[in-house]
Structure formats: C-alpha cells, structure tokens
mmCIF file of C-alpha atoms and ligand atoms in Angstrom:
data_model
loop_
_atom_site.group_PDB
_atom_site.id
_atom_site.type_symbol
_atom_site.label_atom_id
_atom_site.label_comp_id
_atom_site.label_asym_id
_atom_site.label_seq_id
_atom_site.Cartn_x
_atom_site.Cartn_y
_atom_site.Cartn_z
ATOM 1 C CA MET A 182 115.511 74.904 92.004
ATOM 2 C CA ILE A 183 117.403 78.115 92.685
ATOM 3 C CA LEU A 184 117.527 80.442 89.675
ATOM 4 C CA ASP A 185 120.942 81.696 88.567
ATOM 5 C CA CYS A 186 119.277 84.983 87.725
ATOM 6 C CA ALA A 187 115.776 86.400 88.151
ATOM 7 C CA ILE A 188 114.943 89.224 85.760
ATOM 8 C CA ILE A 189 112.099 91.448 86.912
ATOM 9 C CA GLY A 190 110.378 93.283 84.042
ATOM 10 C CA GLY A 191 110.258 92.421 80.357
ATOM 11 C CA GLY A 192 110.851 95.773 78.667
ATOM 12 C CA PRO A 193 113.914 96.533 76.502
ATOM 13 C CA ALA A 194 116.173 96.355 79.597
ATOM 14 C CA GLY A 195 114.822 93.055 80.933
ATOM 15 C CA LEU A 196 114.661 91.365 77.537
ATOM 16 C CA THR A 197 118.242 92.323 76.699
ATOM 17 C CA ALA A 198 119.372 91.113 80.122
ATOM 18 C CA GLY A 199 117.556 87.861 79.313
ATOM 19 C CA LEU A 200 119.348 87.525 75.984
ATOM 20 C CA TYR A 201 122.815 88.190 77.422
ATOM 21 C CA THR A 202 122.494 86.076 80.589
ATOM 22 C CA THR A 203 121.236 82.987 78.752
ATOM 23 C CA ARG A 204 123.518 83.341 75.738
ATOM 24 C CA GLY A 205 126.388 84.091 78.140
ATOM 25 C CA GLY A 206 126.010 80.743 79.881
ATOM 26 C CA LEU A 207 123.672 81.130 82.879
ATOM 27 C CA GLU A 208 121.530 78.001 82.993
ATOM 28 C CA ASN A 209 118.398 78.886 84.918
ATOM 29 C CA VAL A 210 117.127 82.339 84.101
ATOM 30 C CA THR A 211 113.495 83.416 84.405
ATOM 31 C CA MET A 212 112.094 86.783 83.353
ATOM 32 C CA PHE A 213 109.092 87.799 85.465
ATOM 33 C CA GLU A 214 106.832 90.077 83.407
ATOM 34 C CA LYS A 215 103.310 90.824 84.528
ATOM 35 C CA GLY A 216 101.983 91.422 81.008
ATOM 36 C CA MET A 217 103.136 90.896 77.459
ATOM 37 C CA PRO A 218 106.901 91.464 77.105
ATOM 38 C CA GLY A 219 107.981 94.632 75.276
ATOM 39 C CA GLY A 220 107.578 97.407 77.832
ATOM 40 C CA GLN A 221 106.180 100.895 77.493
ATOM 41 C CA ILE A 222 107.549 101.510 73.985
ATOM 42 C CA THR A 223 104.846 99.149 72.702
ATOM 43 C CA SER A 224 102.381 102.015 73.292
ATOM 44 C CA SER A 225 104.354 104.330 70.994
ATOM 45 C CA SER A 226 102.985 105.076 67.553
ATOM 46 C CA GLU A 227 106.414 105.535 65.989
ATOM 47 C CA ILE A 228 110.061 105.023 66.866
ATOM 48 C CA GLU A 229 112.691 106.596 64.669
ATOM 49 C CA ASN A 230 115.791 106.628 66.894
ATOM 50 C CA TYR A 231 116.601 102.961 67.416
ATOM 51 C CA PRO A 232 119.895 102.456 65.548
ATOM 52 C CA GLY A 233 119.670 100.509 62.313
ATOM 53 C CA VAL A 234 115.899 100.537 62.202
ATOM 54 C CA THR A 235 114.665 102.732 59.377
ATOM 55 C CA GLY A 236 111.234 103.366 57.955
ATOM 56 C CA GLU A 237 108.050 104.096 59.839
ATOM 57 C CA ILE A 238 107.618 101.440 62.513
ATOM 58 C CA THR A 239 105.622 101.360 65.718
ATOM 59 C CA GLY A 240 107.037 100.475 69.133
ATOM 60 C CA MET A 241 105.110 97.210 68.955
ATOM 61 C CA ASP A 242 106.752 96.334 65.609
ATOM 62 C CA LEU A 243 110.176 97.014 67.122
ATOM 63 C CA MET A 244 109.680 94.832 70.189
ATOM 64 C CA MET A 245 107.811 91.912 68.603
ATOM 65 C CA PRO A 246 110.900 89.734 67.817
ATOM 66 C CA TRP A 247 112.765 90.340 71.093
ATOM 67 C CA PRO A 248 111.126 87.643 73.295
ATOM 68 C CA GLU A 249 111.540 84.943 70.643
ATOM 69 C CA GLN A 250 115.239 85.767 70.279
ATOM 70 C CA CYS A 251 115.733 85.311 74.054
ATOM 71 C CA GLN A 252 113.693 82.122 74.275
ATOM 72 C CA LYS A 253 115.967 80.571 71.638
ATOM 73 C CA PHE A 254 118.802 80.740 74.188
ATOM 74 C CA GLY A 255 116.709 79.332 77.035
ATOM 75 C CA LEU A 256 115.137 82.333 78.770
ATOM 76 C CA LYS A 257 111.943 81.368 80.576
ATOM 77 C CA HIS A 258 109.076 83.845 80.872
ATOM 78 C CA ALA A 259 106.821 83.757 83.924
ATOM 79 C CA MET A 260 103.772 85.922 83.301
ATOM 80 C CA VAL A 261 103.229 87.074 86.855
ATOM 81 C CA GLU A 262 103.529 90.274 88.840
ATOM 82 C CA VAL A 263 106.395 90.446 91.310
ATOM 83 C CA LEU A 264 105.291 92.031 94.566
ATOM 84 C CA ARG A 265 108.635 92.181 96.345
ATOM 85 C CA VAL A 266 112.273 91.183 96.088
ATOM 86 C CA SER A 267 114.086 90.474 99.372
ATOM 87 C CA LYS A 268 117.494 89.084 100.278
ATOM 88 C CA GLU A 269 118.705 86.899 103.137
ATOM 89 C CA GLY A 270 122.328 85.803 103.214
ATOM 90 C CA ASN A 271 123.338 85.262 99.596
ATOM 91 C CA LEU A 272 119.873 84.312 98.380
ATOM 92 C CA PHE A 273 117.219 86.549 96.879
ATOM 93 C CA THR A 274 113.518 85.708 97.259
ATOM 94 C CA ILE A 275 111.044 86.731 94.570
ATOM 95 C CA HIS A 276 107.578 87.188 96.129
ATOM 96 C CA LYS A 277 105.027 86.703 93.366
ATOM 97 C CA GLY A 278 101.465 87.945 92.985
ATOM 98 C CA ASP A 279 100.146 84.368 92.921
ATOM 99 C CA GLY A 280 101.307 83.924 96.524
ATOM 100 C CA THR A 281 104.313 81.711 95.747
ATOM 101 C CA THR A 282 108.032 82.533 95.930
ATOM 102 C CA GLU A 283 111.176 81.669 94.000
ATOM 103 C CA GLN A 284 114.808 81.957 94.971
ATOM 104 C CA ALA A 285 117.685 83.332 92.925
ATOM 105 C CA HIS A 286 121.428 83.894 93.230
ATOM 106 C CA SER A 287 121.199 87.220 91.362
ATOM 107 C CA VAL A 288 118.494 89.675 90.327
ATOM 108 C CA ILE A 289 118.354 92.134 87.441
ATOM 109 C CA ILE A 290 115.502 94.563 87.891
ATOM 110 C CA GLY A 291 114.063 96.643 85.044
ATOM 111 C CA THR A 292 110.495 97.484 85.978
ATOM 112 C CA GLY A 293 110.625 100.807 84.105
ATOM 113 C CA SER A 294 108.263 103.664 84.663
ATOM 114 C CA SER A 295 104.564 104.468 84.283
ATOM 115 C CA PRO A 296 102.654 107.531 83.029
ATOM 116 C CA ARG A 297 102.058 110.180 85.693
ATOM 117 C CA ARG A 298 98.680 111.815 86.306
ATOM 118 C CA ALA A 299 98.670 115.602 85.794
ATOM 119 C CA GLY A 300 96.418 116.224 88.796
ATOM 120 C CA PHE A 301 93.572 118.371 87.396
ATOM 121 C CA LYS A 302 89.910 118.163 88.353
ATOM 122 C CA GLY A 303 88.046 115.320 86.655
ATOM 123 C CA GLU A 304 91.227 113.546 85.434
ATOM 124 C CA ASN A 305 90.703 110.434 87.571
ATOM 125 C CA GLU A 306 86.930 110.445 87.201
ATOM 126 C CA PHE A 307 87.155 110.427 83.389
ATOM 127 C CA PHE A 308 90.268 108.256 83.076
ATOM 128 C CA GLY A 309 89.442 105.600 80.476
ATOM 129 C CA ARG A 310 86.273 107.507 79.485
ATOM 130 C CA GLY A 311 87.893 110.293 77.457
ATOM 131 C CA VAL A 312 91.106 110.877 79.397
ATOM 132 C CA SER A 313 93.973 108.687 78.157
ATOM 133 C CA THR A 314 97.753 108.320 78.337
ATOM 134 C CA CYS A 315 98.069 106.242 75.153
ATOM 135 C CA ALA A 316 97.437 107.696 71.690
ATOM 136 C CA THR A 317 98.075 104.455 69.802
ATOM 137 C CA CYS A 318 95.629 102.628 72.085
ATOM 138 C CA ASP A 319 92.821 105.196 72.132
ATOM 139 C CA GLY A 320 93.471 107.667 69.286
ATOM 140 C CA PHE A 321 91.266 105.775 66.851
ATOM 141 C CA PHE A 322 88.179 106.508 68.977
ATOM 142 C CA TYR A 323 88.603 110.176 68.045
ATOM 143 C CA LYS A 324 89.070 109.752 64.293
ATOM 144 C CA GLY A 325 87.840 112.920 62.577
ATOM 145 C CA LYS A 326 87.197 114.629 65.941
ATOM 146 C CA GLU A 327 89.064 117.277 67.960
ATOM 147 C CA VAL A 328 91.274 116.303 70.904
ATOM 148 C CA ALA A 329 93.549 117.989 73.450
ATOM 149 C CA VAL A 330 97.084 116.877 74.352
ATOM 150 C CA ILE A 331 98.698 117.979 77.628
ATOM 151 C CA GLY A 332 102.492 118.266 77.998
ATOM 152 C CA GLY A 333 105.599 119.679 76.358
ATOM 153 C CA GLY A 334 108.065 116.773 76.329
ATOM 154 C CA ASP A 335 109.011 114.300 73.594
ATOM 155 C CA THR A 336 106.069 112.017 74.345
ATOM 156 C CA ALA A 337 103.435 114.780 74.202
ATOM 157 C CA LEU A 338 104.751 116.262 70.967
ATOM 158 C CA GLU A 339 105.278 112.937 69.187
ATOM 159 C CA GLU A 340 101.851 111.699 70.195
ATOM 160 C CA ALA A 341 100.289 115.050 69.166
ATOM 161 C CA LEU A 342 101.808 114.537 65.687
ATOM 162 C CA TYR A 343 100.353 111.019 65.580
ATOM 163 C CA LEU A 344 96.919 112.243 66.678
ATOM 164 C CA ALA A 345 97.011 115.087 64.132
ATOM 165 C CA LYS A 346 96.994 112.459 61.370
ATOM 166 C CA LEU A 347 93.821 110.857 62.771
ATOM 167 C CA CYS A 348 91.935 113.769 64.278
ATOM 168 C CA SER A 349 90.501 116.912 62.702
ATOM 169 C CA LYS A 350 92.359 119.131 65.201
ATOM 170 C CA VAL A 351 94.759 118.794 68.133
ATOM 171 C CA TYR A 352 95.023 121.442 70.867
ATOM 172 C CA LEU A 353 98.494 121.107 72.383
ATOM 173 C CA VAL A 354 98.277 122.529 75.901
ATOM 174 C CA HIS A 355 101.609 123.300 77.567
ATOM 175 C CA ARG A 356 102.330 125.184 80.768
ATOM 176 C CA ARG A 357 105.293 127.159 79.335
ATOM 177 C CA ASP A 358 106.079 128.816 75.989
ATOM 178 C CA SER A 359 109.053 126.584 75.170
ATOM 179 C CA PHE A 360 109.247 122.827 74.875
ATOM 180 C CA ARG A 361 111.655 120.283 76.354
ATOM 181 C CA SER A 362 111.150 118.026 73.323
ATOM 182 C CA ALA A 363 113.811 117.540 70.606
ATOM 183 C CA PRO A 364 114.061 120.645 68.359
ATOM 184 C CA ASN A 365 113.179 118.797 65.128
ATOM 185 C CA THR A 366 109.980 117.495 66.749
ATOM 186 C CA VAL A 367 109.068 121.065 67.757
ATOM 187 C CA GLU A 368 109.631 122.135 64.138
ATOM 188 C CA ARG A 369 107.314 119.380 62.895
ATOM 189 C CA ILE A 370 104.657 120.491 65.395
ATOM 190 C CA LYS A 371 104.860 124.096 64.226
ATOM 191 C CA LYS A 372 104.506 123.016 60.597
ATOM 192 C CA THR A 373 101.409 120.881 61.253
ATOM 193 C CA GLU A 374 98.376 122.937 60.302
ATOM 194 C CA ASN A 375 95.773 121.166 62.442
ATOM 195 C CA ILE A 376 97.773 121.519 65.686
ATOM 196 C CA GLU A 377 96.937 124.640 67.701
ATOM 197 C CA LEU A 378 99.416 125.574 70.430
ATOM 198 C CA VAL A 379 97.767 126.609 73.697
ATOM 199 C CA LEU A 380 100.804 127.842 75.620
ATOM 200 C CA ASN A 381 101.385 129.162 79.134
ATOM 201 C CA SER A 382 98.286 127.205 80.087
ATOM 202 C CA VAL A 383 97.455 124.342 82.414
ATOM 203 C CA PRO A 384 94.416 122.092 82.461
ATOM 204 C CA ASP A 385 91.952 123.289 85.080
ATOM 205 C CA GLU A 386 89.125 120.802 84.714
ATOM 206 C CA VAL A 387 87.939 118.089 82.378
ATOM 207 C CA TYR A 388 84.196 117.693 82.346
ATOM 208 C CA GLY A 389 81.581 115.544 80.698
ATOM 209 C CA ASP A 390 78.544 113.374 81.202
ATOM 210 C CA ALA A 391 77.661 109.706 81.635
ATOM 211 C CA MET A 392 78.961 108.998 78.095
ATOM 212 C CA GLY A 393 82.399 110.510 78.744
ATOM 213 C CA VAL A 394 84.366 113.730 78.275
ATOM 214 C CA THR A 395 82.782 116.684 76.528
ATOM 215 C CA GLY A 396 85.323 119.400 77.210
ATOM 216 C CA LEU A 397 88.428 120.759 78.902
ATOM 217 C CA LYS A 398 88.891 124.056 80.711
ATOM 218 C CA VAL A 399 92.422 125.452 80.634
ATOM 219 C CA LYS A 400 93.785 128.358 82.652
ATOM 220 C CA ASN A 401 96.520 130.647 81.319
ATOM 221 C CA ASN A 402 99.196 132.558 83.251
ATOM 222 C CA ASN A 403 96.826 135.535 83.629
ATOM 223 C CA GLY A 404 94.209 133.337 85.274
ATOM 224 C CA GLU A 405 91.924 133.448 82.239
ATOM 225 C CA ILE A 406 89.892 130.303 81.579
ATOM 226 C CA ARG A 407 89.398 128.957 78.059
ATOM 227 C CA ASP A 408 86.815 126.291 77.333
ATOM 228 C CA ILE A 409 87.842 123.749 74.678
ATOM 229 C CA ALA A 410 85.031 121.423 73.570
ATOM 230 C CA VAL A 411 86.742 118.067 72.949
ATOM 231 C CA PRO A 412 85.680 114.446 73.590
ATOM 232 C CA GLY A 413 89.271 113.271 74.180
ATOM 233 C CA VAL A 414 92.118 114.510 76.399
ATOM 234 C CA PHE A 415 95.543 112.864 76.204
ATOM 235 C CA THR A 416 97.980 113.569 79.053
ATOM 236 C CA PHE A 417 101.735 113.056 78.635
ATOM 237 C CA VAL A 418 103.251 114.751 81.681
ATOM 238 C CA GLY A 419 106.143 112.418 82.483
ATOM 239 C CA ASN A 420 106.591 109.139 84.280
ATOM 240 C CA ASP A 421 107.037 107.733 87.791
ATOM 241 C CA VAL A 422 109.618 105.028 88.443
ATOM 242 C CA ASN A 423 108.169 101.578 89.232
ATOM 243 C CA ASN A 424 110.190 100.845 92.375
ATOM 244 C CA GLN A 425 107.487 99.129 94.467
ATOM 245 C CA THR A 426 109.076 95.668 94.282
ATOM 246 C CA LEU A 427 112.113 96.975 96.165
ATOM 247 C CA ILE A 428 110.071 98.100 99.186
ATOM 248 C CA GLN A 429 110.606 95.730 102.128
ATOM 249 C CA GLU A 430 108.115 94.668 104.801
ATOM 250 C CA ASP A 431 109.407 97.386 107.149
ATOM 251 C CA GLY A 432 108.866 100.064 104.480
ATOM 252 C CA THR A 433 112.546 100.613 103.660
ATOM 253 C CA PHE A 434 114.050 99.985 100.219
ATOM 254 C CA LEU A 435 116.173 96.896 99.587
ATOM 255 C CA CYS A 436 118.958 99.049 98.099
ATOM 256 C CA GLU A 437 119.995 102.700 98.059
ATOM 257 C CA MET A 438 117.692 105.040 96.146
ATOM 258 C CA ASN A 439 117.792 108.785 95.386
ATOM 259 C CA ALA A 440 115.166 111.302 96.513
ATOM 260 C CA SER A 441 113.158 110.768 93.299
ATOM 261 C CA GLY A 442 112.836 107.045 93.992
ATOM 262 C CA GLU A 443 115.358 106.018 91.323
ATOM 263 C CA VAL A 444 117.801 103.184 92.043
ATOM 264 C CA ILE A 445 121.370 104.308 92.623
ATOM 265 C CA VAL A 446 123.759 102.281 90.441
ATOM 266 C CA ASP A 447 127.372 102.533 89.330
ATOM 267 C CA ILE A 448 128.402 102.306 85.682
ATOM 268 C CA SER A 449 128.164 98.503 85.893
ATOM 269 C CA MET A 450 124.490 98.742 86.951
ATOM 270 C CA LYS A 451 125.477 97.419 90.393
ATOM 271 C CA THR A 452 123.244 98.584 93.230
ATOM 272 C CA SER A 453 124.312 98.864 96.883
ATOM 273 C CA VAL A 454 123.270 95.193 97.336
ATOM 274 C CA PRO A 455 125.678 92.563 95.937
ATOM 275 C CA GLY A 456 124.028 90.522 93.181
ATOM 276 C CA LEU A 457 121.240 93.070 92.578
ATOM 277 C CA PHE A 458 121.479 95.090 89.349
ATOM 278 C CA ALA A 459 119.099 97.856 88.217
ATOM 279 C CA THR A 460 118.547 98.832 84.599
ATOM 280 C CA GLY A 461 116.649 101.113 82.230
ATOM 281 C CA ASP A 462 114.239 103.891 83.165
ATOM 282 C CA MET A 463 114.290 103.053 86.884
ATOM 283 C CA ARG A 464 117.963 103.815 87.509
ATOM 284 C CA ILE A 465 119.556 107.175 88.286
ATOM 285 C CA ALA A 466 120.431 109.433 85.345
ATOM 286 C CA ALA A 467 118.613 107.186 82.876
ATOM 287 C CA PRO A 468 118.458 108.701 79.386
ATOM 288 C CA LYS A 469 115.006 107.017 79.147
ATOM 289 C CA GLN A 470 115.585 105.566 75.718
ATOM 290 C CA VAL A 471 115.062 102.077 74.335
ATOM 291 C CA VAL A 472 118.669 101.874 73.207
ATOM 292 C CA SER A 473 120.084 102.845 76.605
ATOM 293 C CA ALA A 474 117.691 100.511 78.470
ATOM 294 C CA ALA A 475 118.858 97.681 76.209
ATOM 295 C CA GLY A 476 122.482 98.700 76.842
ATOM 296 C CA ASP A 477 121.897 98.631 80.603
ATOM 297 C CA GLY A 478 120.421 95.139 80.288
ATOM 298 C CA ALA A 479 123.539 93.880 78.508
ATOM 299 C CA VAL A 480 125.906 95.506 81.046
ATOM 300 C CA ALA A 481 123.942 94.111 84.005
ATOM 301 C CA ALA A 482 123.814 90.638 82.465
ATOM 302 C CA LEU A 483 127.587 90.479 82.000
ATOM 303 C CA GLN A 484 128.029 91.575 85.620
ATOM 304 C CA ALA A 485 125.478 89.027 86.850
ATOM 305 C CA ILE A 486 127.305 86.222 85.024
ATOM 306 C CA SER A 487 130.602 87.127 86.779
ATOM 307 C CA TYR A 488 128.840 87.549 90.124
ATOM 308 C CA VAL A 489 127.141 84.129 89.989
ATOM 309 C CA ASP A 490 130.336 82.477 88.745
ATOM 310 C CA GLU A 491 132.324 83.871 91.700
ATOM 311 C CA LEU A 492 129.543 83.098 94.191
ATOM 312 C CA LEU A 493 129.196 79.452 93.193
ATOM 313 C CA ASN A 494 132.810 78.641 92.385
ATOM 314 C CA ASP A 495 134.855 80.460 95.037
HETATM 315 P P1 FAD B 83 109.761 99.570 80.473
HETATM 316 O O1 FAD B 83 109.736 99.683 79.004
HETATM 317 O O2 FAD B 83 108.893 100.466 81.287
HETATM 318 O O3 FAD B 83 109.449 98.037 80.840
HETATM 319 C C1 FAD B 83 109.244 97.632 82.167
HETATM 320 C C2 FAD B 83 108.461 96.331 82.158
HETATM 321 O O4 FAD B 83 108.373 95.846 83.495
HETATM 322 C C3 FAD B 83 107.026 96.483 81.662
HETATM 323 O O5 FAD B 83 106.785 95.547 80.620
HETATM 324 C C4 FAD B 83 106.163 96.206 82.896
HETATM 325 O O6 FAD B 83 104.946 95.516 82.578
HETATM 326 C C5 FAD B 83 107.087 95.312 83.722
HETATM 327 N N1 FAD B 83 106.821 95.407 85.157
HETATM 328 C C6 FAD B 83 106.725 96.533 85.918
HETATM 329 N N2 FAD B 83 106.515 96.208 87.206
HETATM 330 C C7 FAD B 83 106.472 94.844 87.268
HETATM 331 C C8 FAD B 83 106.287 93.915 88.338
HETATM 332 N N3 FAD B 83 106.115 94.328 89.595
HETATM 333 N N4 FAD B 83 106.287 92.596 88.059
HETATM 334 C C9 FAD B 83 106.468 92.154 86.770
HETATM 335 N N5 FAD B 83 106.651 93.001 85.715
HETATM 336 C C10 FAD B 83 106.657 94.325 85.973
HETATM 337 N N6 FAD B 83 112.353 105.789 73.747
HETATM 338 C C11 FAD B 83 113.097 105.872 72.624
HETATM 339 O O7 FAD B 83 114.273 105.501 72.614
HETATM 340 N N7 FAD B 83 112.560 106.339 71.461
HETATM 341 C C12 FAD B 83 111.249 106.694 71.353
HETATM 342 O O8 FAD B 83 110.805 107.109 70.284
HETATM 343 C C13 FAD B 83 110.449 106.586 72.513
HETATM 344 N N8 FAD B 83 109.150 106.895 72.437
HETATM 345 C C14 FAD B 83 108.348 106.690 73.525
HETATM 346 C C15 FAD B 83 106.979 106.916 73.391
HETATM 347 C C16 FAD B 83 106.134 106.681 74.445
HETATM 348 C C17 FAD B 83 104.649 106.883 74.278
HETATM 349 C C18 FAD B 83 106.678 106.257 75.694
HETATM 350 C C19 FAD B 83 105.748 106.007 76.863
HETATM 351 C C20 FAD B 83 108.040 106.056 75.840
HETATM 352 C C21 FAD B 83 108.901 106.272 74.756
HETATM 353 N N9 FAD B 83 110.284 106.044 74.836
HETATM 354 C C22 FAD B 83 111.052 106.139 73.717
HETATM 355 C C23 FAD B 83 110.926 105.677 76.099
HETATM 356 C C24 FAD B 83 111.144 104.134 76.193
HETATM 357 O O9 FAD B 83 109.924 103.455 75.943
HETATM 358 C C25 FAD B 83 111.673 103.745 77.567
HETATM 359 O O10 FAD B 83 112.847 104.482 77.864
HETATM 360 C C26 FAD B 83 112.009 102.249 77.643
HETATM 361 O O11 FAD B 83 110.892 101.455 77.307
HETATM 362 C C27 FAD B 83 112.478 101.849 79.046
HETATM 363 O O12 FAD B 83 112.693 100.472 79.070
HETATM 364 P P2 FAD B 83 112.699 99.646 80.447
HETATM 365 O O13 FAD B 83 112.974 98.242 80.051
HETATM 366 O O14 FAD B 83 113.577 100.321 81.426
HETATM 367 O O15 FAD B 83 111.245 99.773 81.065
HETATM 368 P P1 NAP B 84 109.033 114.740 80.304
HETATM 369 O O1 NAP B 84 110.202 114.927 79.407
HETATM 370 O O2 NAP B 84 109.237 114.684 81.766
HETATM 371 O O3 NAP B 84 107.998 115.892 79.941
HETATM 372 C C1 NAP B 84 106.815 116.058 80.699
HETATM 373 C C2 NAP B 84 106.104 117.305 80.198
HETATM 374 O O4 NAP B 84 104.892 117.461 80.913
HETATM 375 C C3 NAP B 84 106.917 118.577 80.400
HETATM 376 O O5 NAP B 84 106.784 119.408 79.275
HETATM 377 C C4 NAP B 84 106.289 119.197 81.646
HETATM 378 O O6 NAP B 84 106.328 120.614 81.606
HETATM 379 C C5 NAP B 84 104.844 118.748 81.535
HETATM 380 N N1 NAP B 84 104.202 118.576 82.835
HETATM 381 C C6 NAP B 84 104.674 117.886 83.916
HETATM 382 N N2 NAP B 84 103.775 117.889 84.916
HETATM 383 C C7 NAP B 84 102.709 118.601 84.471
HETATM 384 C C8 NAP B 84 101.457 118.941 85.042
HETATM 385 N N3 NAP B 84 101.098 118.544 86.277
HETATM 386 N N4 NAP B 84 100.585 119.687 84.315
HETATM 387 C C9 NAP B 84 100.917 120.089 83.064
HETATM 388 N N5 NAP B 84 102.097 119.780 82.441
HETATM 389 C C10 NAP B 84 102.982 119.038 83.150
HETATM 390 O O7 NAP B 84 108.232 113.370 79.941
HETATM 391 P P2 NAP B 84 108.094 112.585 78.549
HETATM 392 O O8 NAP B 84 107.787 113.501 77.447
HETATM 393 O O9 NAP B 84 107.163 111.460 78.821
HETATM 394 O O10 NAP B 84 109.548 111.979 78.327
HETATM 395 C C11 NAP B 84 110.118 111.120 79.334
HETATM 396 C C12 NAP B 84 111.494 110.679 78.866
HETATM 397 O O11 NAP B 84 111.363 109.780 77.738
HETATM 398 C C13 NAP B 84 112.348 111.854 78.407
HETATM 399 O O12 NAP B 84 113.675 111.631 78.807
HETATM 400 C C14 NAP B 84 112.205 111.800 76.906
HETATM 401 O O13 NAP B 84 113.319 112.387 76.241
HETATM 402 C C15 NAP B 84 112.080 110.288 76.645
HETATM 403 N N6 NAP B 84 111.380 110.067 75.382
HETATM 404 C C16 NAP B 84 112.138 110.122 74.282
HETATM 405 C C17 NAP B 84 111.542 110.016 73.050
HETATM 406 C C18 NAP B 84 112.418 110.071 71.834
HETATM 407 O O14 NAP B 84 113.628 109.962 71.987
HETATM 408 N N7 NAP B 84 111.917 110.212 70.630
HETATM 409 C C19 NAP B 84 110.150 109.904 72.948
HETATM 410 C C20 NAP B 84 109.397 109.880 74.111
HETATM 411 C C21 NAP B 84 110.017 109.999 75.342
HETATM 412 P P3 NAP B 84 107.740 121.404 81.761
HETATM 413 O O15 NAP B 84 108.411 121.256 80.415
HETATM 414 O O16 NAP B 84 107.308 122.783 82.075
HETATM 415 O O17 NAP B 84 108.465 120.719 82.885
#
C-alpha cells in the first residue's frame, strides 16, 4: 500500500501534521517516530508560553494528549527510525532502520533538532556520568548538591532556575556578560539567591574519577582558571538540526538547504521538491517554539492534502 502521506518525526510539528492530514481526509497516513512521540519539549521542566495553557506544567504534561488526539482520526504510528527519504518519479521511498521500505505520495518531515556538545575537554568522556543536557532527566541525582550550567540562552537559564529549586547551588557559566534569553527569565535568574553568575567564562575541562564528575575548570577572558568542585555539569549551548534523513546515497541533500543545514521552505512549508514539506525546528528561520512547530505542521498538512488530491485526481 502506498501511503498518502509519510510524516517523519513525532514532535509538535509531526503530531500536528498528523492531526490535520488525517482529520482533513487523507486516508493512509503514518507517522514514523523513533521513540515516544512528543519531541524535545518532553525534556523541559516547565512550559509557560503555549497559548491557553496556564499553571505550572512540564513539557511532558503538555505533549501527553497529542498522540491520542491524532490516533482518533486514524493516524498510524510506526516506532522506527527513518534512515533516508528518497524520491523517484512521483513516489517517495522511506528507508527504515529495520531494513524495510515504504512508499508515499507526499512527505512531511519534522525531525527537529538535538542538543549540541560544547566541545570542552572531558565533555564526551563524562557524558552520562556527570555531564548532561537534560535537567528534568538528571537533575534529581544532584538534589541538595552543587551543579554547573553552561550557556546563556533560554534553555540554559530556564533549566538553571529548575535546578536551583533542587540543588543547593547553581553556577551559571556563560561566555559573555549579557544573555540571549528572554529579559524576564534573566530577571528571575538575578533574583535567585542560590544561582551564582560566572560570566565572561568558558568551560575549559571537566574532570573526575571512575565514579563520575568531581569538578569543572572554567577560563575567563583574562585567561584565569577557576576550579569549581561540582558533581554535575549541565550544558545547554544550542541545537543542531536533524537533517540526516535527507542525505542521499551520493551525499547530496534531497532538497535545497542553507549553509547551516536547515531546510529551505516557502511560507507554505514547501521545499524545492514537490510533495516534500519541512516543518518545525529544522526549517529556515524557525522561531524554535512549540507553537510555531505546531503551526508549521498544520500549514504543511493542508498543503499535502491539496498536493495529493491534485496528484491522484488530475
Ligand atoms: P522536535 O521536538 O525536536 O521533534 C522531532 C522528533 O523527531 C523527535 O521526537 C525525534 O525523536 C524524531 N526524530 C528525529 N529524527 C528521526 C528519525 N530519523 N526517524 C524517526 N524519528 C526521528 N519551546 C517553547 O515554545 N517553549 C518552551 O518553554 C520551550 N522550552 C524548551 C526547553 C528545552 C529543554 C528544549 C530542549 C526546548 C524547548 N523549547 C521550547 C523548544 C521546543 O521544544 C522546540 O522548538 C520544538 O519541540 C520543535 O518541535 P519539532 O516538532 O520541530 O521537533
Ligand atoms: P541558543 O539560543 O542558541 O543559546 C545557546 C547559548 O549557548 C548561547 O548563550 C551561546 O552563547 C552559548 N554557547 C554556544 N556555544 C557555546 C560553547 N561552545 N561554549 C559555551 N557557550 C556556548 O540555544 P537554546 O537556549 O537551546 O535555545 C534554542 C532555541 O529554542 C532558541 O530560539 C530559544 O529561544 C528557544 N527556546 C525557547 C524557550 C522559551 O520560549 N521559553 C525555551 C527554550 C528554548 P552566546 O550567547 O554568546 O552565543
């Protein structure tokens, strides 16, 4: 059976595309998601800017009902990693991690982005043994202890606030003296007594022993090294776009990309390849918000419905 639409990725973009394609009349739609649906927001300790959702809720709380809502309208979920999407003639082929393939008339891709490594000595060696990119996952291990947070964006500051509630002290290490995070978040950071700002400083080395991390050395703009004895280091230094599924056998991308590896789309989420739509964090100029990823998913779905209708009925 040829799918009307294959959705790659089950974050806010993919799930919304799933809701709109199925509810909008496409019969055979499968969402390929390698893990549990929900996307990267499920690792967030708090979300306070999704419209209409008030009160303290986690990213997991927000996303929990989304898959069920889609399944009600007939969306199928295949829990499998997609290795590659290719196109021959009018048909797309989805190459799956289990070695099998599926074919589709249209594809909506929303594989999002993943946390970037900061690149300091010891980061890879101690990753998962004291170095983490997820405060809600690993913060509890440091209850009552001191930790360091690296970064100056929204994620670093919000997760530092979360960790400050669990930990005795949070050292917030940032390479400049101003933050790119929202101003009200910066204000909350400055008002939190157990957060110490370590500015104009970059991590130089994380060190430890067989049990895990025991400390972090940071270097300031004058080249001075400060030793911070902490068992946990959380890095939030941005994200890389997950564009691997668009890489073809000859190493080129299936559609046009920009120099940062983001998919070039128009305002309808159309890529340079007819029938292929890109959504959410992986597209150019993405605001990198749950609400905009969901919006992209809806726009792409409406376009995919028209595309498939024209393809099969003209
Ligand atoms: P993602 O959420 O990244 O989802 C992509 C999905 O695709 C994932 O589930 C992944 O498993 C799957 N996938 C990837 N590759 C493959 C493959 N090859 N095969 C199958 N499946 C694949 N935004 C806000 O609006 N407010 C906030 O408060 C906020 N806080 C955040 C806090 C944190 C800690 C983080 C990390 C992000 C936060 N964001 C926030 C940003 C928000 O989470 C993202 O903008 C949004 O999730 C992007 O949605 P997406 O659907 O494009 O991609
Ligand atoms: P980001 O905005 O790209 O910030 C990354 C931070 O890490 C920057 O402060 C950067 O410093 C620093 N950094 C980068 N590389 C580094 C390195 N090698 N060593 C040390 N520091 C390094 O990433 P983000 O905070 O993950 O946010 C990503 C997107 O998601 C943003 O668009 C953000 O607005 C959005 N988001 C929104 C919310 C929300 O709306 N509440 C929450 C989370 C994320 P410089 O500042 O000097 O570049």
